[in-house]
């Protein structure tokens, strides 16, 4: 799982930080990692904005992106954040169904917690352990 992979990567990095680097392709983790991911992914938003202005001569009414790991959303939203007339809509995964508990909708059904050094809405059990998500 992503949780297991991140745990192992951070464990290894913290033991060998003088000779190794840690990088993740999702917008999770302590600063500066989400910022680095945003900077690499922001080309998505820049290209989208350039192309829509070229073809339509106006900004879009809305931008819709999946918000599972965050890299797609942070990439496409980044160039539109200051454009208050553009609705930025994040969509969470429904998985096997919202009523089954097997989904990936922490904004709607999760609670605030700490995950890899970041405060976020999370799917977690009563003890605060991260639960598996379904997309």
mmCIF file of C-alpha atoms in Angstrom, residues 1-13 22-25 116:
data_model
loop_
_atom_site.group_PDB
_atom_site.id
_atom_site.type_symbol
_atom_site.label_atom_id
_atom_site.label_comp_id
_atom_site.label_asym_id
_atom_site.label_seq_id
_atom_site.Cartn_x
_atom_site.Cartn_y
_atom_site.Cartn_z
ATOM 1 C CA UNK A 1 0.000 0.000 0.000
ATOM 2 C CA UNK A 2 1.024 3.648 -0.276
ATOM 3 C CA UNK A 3 1.139 3.791 3.523
ATOM 4 C CA UNK A 4 3.571 0.855 3.705
ATOM 5 C CA UNK A 5 5.751 2.207 0.899
ATOM 6 C CA UNK A 6 5.950 5.665 2.495
ATOM 7 C CA UNK A 7 6.686 4.184 5.916
ATOM 8 C CA UNK A 8 9.562 2.129 4.529
ATOM 9 C CA UNK A 9 10.937 5.013 2.441
ATOM 10 C CA UNK A 10 10.911 7.408 5.407
ATOM 11 C CA UNK A 11 12.414 4.746 7.679
ATOM 12 C CA UNK A 12 15.296 4.173 5.254
ATOM 13 C CA UNK A 13 15.797 7.874 4.572
ATOM 14 C CA UNK A 22 13.747 10.994 -0.345
ATOM 15 C CA UNK A 23 11.190 11.933 -2.998
ATOM 16 C CA UNK A 24 7.580 10.932 -3.434
ATOM 17 C CA UNK A 25 5.310 11.563 -6.394
ATOM 18 C CA UNK A 116 3.871 11.468 7.164
#
